[in-house]
Amino acid sequence: MGKTIAEKILSSHSGIDARAGDIVLADVDFVMGQDGTSPLAIKAFREMGGERVFDPAKVAMVIDHGAPSPNEGTANLHRLMRDFAREQGIILYDIGEGVCHQLIPERGHVLPGDLVIGADSHTCTYGGLGAFSTGVGSTDLAAALITGKTWLKVPESMRIVCKGRLPAGTYSKDLALHLVGRLTASGAAYVSCEFCGEAVELLGVDGRLTLCNMAVETGAKAGIIAPSGEVLAWVRGRSKKKFRPVFADEGASYVDEREHDVSRLAPQVARPHRVDQVCDASDLAGTEVHQAFIGTCTNGRLEDLRVAATILEGRKIHPSVRLVVAPASRQVLMDAMREGVLKILLEAGAAVVVPGCGPCVGTHAGVPAGGEVVISTANRNFKGRMGNSSAEIYLASPATVAASAITGKITDPRKFLG
Amino acid sequence: MVLRGRSHRFGDDINTDYIIAGKYKFKTLDMDELARHVMEDLDPGFHARLKPGDFIVAGKNFGCGSSREQAPLALIHAKVGAVIAASFARLFYRNAVNTGLPVVECDTGSILDGDELEVDLSRGTVRNLTRGTTVRASPLPPFMQRIFEDGGLAAHIRKHGGFHLGT
Ligand code: SF4
């Protein structure tokens, strides 16, 4: 019987003929931790009696969540990471390099067909390149640092077929929000989501990463898209390593297989405080916003900044709105500078902050005031997420966020697109 | 192992940002400090009312959201006896077993806030002493059971010098 992408990747990495439901001990191709999870992993590494990491070239730690450090406590944790990285000779991405989930693909650390684990729930992002990647906790990370392995239950897979082409003014973020709304916050719990269909096949690398990034918001273990020719070329431009892309077999078995016609999708927004409370942006027209945020591992990529610039070009943000932009990486920032995108954003009134997570998780760089309304390109809008439990967070695409920053109200971006 | 305590009732989809907010976790590895802020954004008086050994009882998808292991660790340090939920998000479930926080998956529909409960981890039962009912819990997968019995993943790796998956 045929196999799903998840079954094939977990079979090749564990050396057994793995099927959904099996528990496997698998070799990992790359492991990653960020500054919220690595300090505990380092502690667990010592507790386990760890001396050397299994392969320093396959380990990266990224300082992105509170970077540069906003206070003494965080500064001390960052130092712990820097010292560990030096001691072990692992890769360290320090402040200003960017968000982990941008850096790991961008620097060629993940290839189609790979198995990657990271101590961050959005590690599922790399499924956009056709890898099986999933989030783990700090202790699992520590065990992988020592052994080069992790244990996984081979997940059931769900086939999510997106029929039709996304209409103008809608993007992979709208698709992601729409699917999260349909599936709900636990609707794909523990499964691997294989996204396919015309709308998905047409997505570029950035859009694929965005879609898989949000798979975890449905409870999924992984989100995977079979790589396109564009993806393969993109990866070859970043890594010399050989790889073999993995595709699902004919006759693979899925727990669920559903078609979604997205050819008439409108710009989507998730309302506070749930990611799965999704509606059309136009249903919320008139809702006043105080802060707009473009960035994060979901939507801080070059394509996202370009879209925002298209809308903001020659315009100014509303006087009662702050617009914070956090490019996903130094490379994204430099490309945006070279292309003139950055100039457009700055002239429109954006406050551009250091590449990294920015205000996404409430550590610094744009904590909202009590009762304020934020419209953000992030992936989570939980109460307190941005550091203030009485703020309200709406999630949308970079286009919708940019349009809302201009009007000061939640706005369907198609109004500004020719 | 038999645990006894009172129920603190929460709903569905309790995420790790609610268990311990991101604004605290990046500052310190001092779990006792984090323990003082558990569930704060949902219920500011929670930590003050919690008695050692009390249970968090929730609906489905408990612990969804970020991968932060600070979530189960802060609950352990707040002296929560176990989390009993209709279902768990995978990362939280895994992290709880790895760090030694008892997690019990069962039908929680009939448990109300303040009910006195008795949880038998080895037999997999939850007795509601206030209401005189008993529900059966789904067992931990065998490999997770072994990690839990070894005292968590760090102790498991130290004991066996690596993963010991065998039957
Ligand atoms: S940008 Fe936000 S969601 Fe992404 S890794 Fe950083 S904190 Fe997490």
Short mmCIF file of C-alpha atoms in Angstrom, two decimals, chain B residues 76-152:
data_model
loop_
_atom_site.label_atom_id
_atom_site.label_comp_id
_atom_site.label_asym_id
_atom_site.label_seq_id
_atom_site.Cartn_x
_atom_site.Cartn_y
_atom_site.Cartn_z
CA ILE B 76 4.92 21.51 38.64
CA HIS B 77 6.51 24.32 40.63
CA ALA B 78 3.08 25.76 41.43
CA LYS B 79 2.42 22.29 42.96
CA VAL B 80 -0.39 21.35 40.60
CA GLY B 81 -0.97 17.61 41.23
CA ALA B 82 -1.99 16.74 37.67
CA VAL B 83 -3.70 18.17 34.64
CA ILE B 84 -6.88 16.29 33.75
CA ALA B 85 -8.31 17.14 30.34
CA ALA B 86 -10.60 15.75 27.67
CA SER B 87 -7.65 15.96 25.27
CA PHE B 88 -4.20 17.53 25.10
CA ALA B 89 -2.22 19.35 22.42
CA ARG B 90 0.69 17.12 21.43
CA LEU B 91 3.55 19.40 22.46
CA PHE B 92 2.18 20.00 25.92
CA TYR B 93 1.49 16.29 26.44
CA ARG B 94 5.00 15.38 25.38
CA ASN B 95 6.61 18.11 27.46
CA ALA B 96 4.57 17.14 30.53
CA VAL B 97 5.72 13.52 30.33
CA ASN B 98 9.30 14.63 29.67
CA THR B 99 9.32 16.88 32.74
CA GLY B 100 7.29 14.61 35.04
CA LEU B 101 3.94 16.41 35.29
CA PRO B 102 1.11 13.84 35.48
CA VAL B 103 -1.35 14.27 32.60
CA VAL B 104 -4.63 12.39 32.55
CA GLU B 105 -6.82 12.19 29.48
CA CYS B 106 -10.45 11.35 30.21
CA ASP B 107 -14.01 12.61 29.90
CA THR B 108 -14.05 15.71 32.11
CA GLY B 109 -17.61 16.78 31.28
CA SER B 110 -19.02 15.93 34.71
CA ILE B 111 -16.27 17.50 36.83
CA LEU B 112 -17.13 20.91 38.24
CA ASP B 113 -14.99 23.60 39.82
CA GLY B 114 -14.16 22.69 43.41
CA ASP B 115 -14.95 18.95 43.16
CA GLU B 116 -12.79 16.70 45.32
CA LEU B 117 -10.99 14.17 43.08
CA GLU B 118 -8.89 11.06 43.52
CA VAL B 119 -6.63 10.14 40.62
CA ASP B 120 -5.09 6.68 40.41
CA LEU B 121 -2.29 6.98 37.86
CA SER B 122 -1.43 3.31 37.67
CA ARG B 123 -5.02 2.11 37.37
CA GLY B 124 -5.99 5.01 35.15
CA THR B 125 -9.09 6.12 37.02
CA VAL B 126 -10.42 9.47 38.17
CA ARG B 127 -12.89 9.27 41.08
CA ASN B 128 -15.05 12.26 41.76
CA LEU B 129 -15.53 12.08 45.54
CA THR B 130 -17.95 15.02 45.56
CA ARG B 131 -20.27 13.44 43.02
CA GLY B 132 -19.58 9.78 43.58
CA THR B 133 -18.66 9.03 39.97
CA THR B 134 -15.61 7.36 38.39
CA VAL B 135 -14.24 7.79 34.88
CA ARG B 136 -11.59 5.79 33.11
CA ALA B 137 -8.54 7.53 31.60
CA SER B 138 -6.76 6.66 28.34
CA PRO B 139 -3.41 5.08 29.20
CA LEU B 140 -0.07 6.70 28.25
CA PRO B 141 1.54 5.01 25.23
CA PRO B 142 4.02 2.40 26.59
CA PHE B 143 7.16 4.32 25.62
CA MET B 144 5.89 7.50 27.31
CA GLN B 145 4.95 5.44 30.35
CA ARG B 146 8.57 4.32 30.57
CA ILE B 147 9.90 7.89 30.34
CA PHE B 148 7.43 8.99 33.02
CA GLU B 149 8.39 6.10 35.32
CA ASP B 150 12.07 6.88 34.86
CA GLY B 151 11.30 10.34 36.23
CA GLY B 152 11.22 12.27 32.95
#
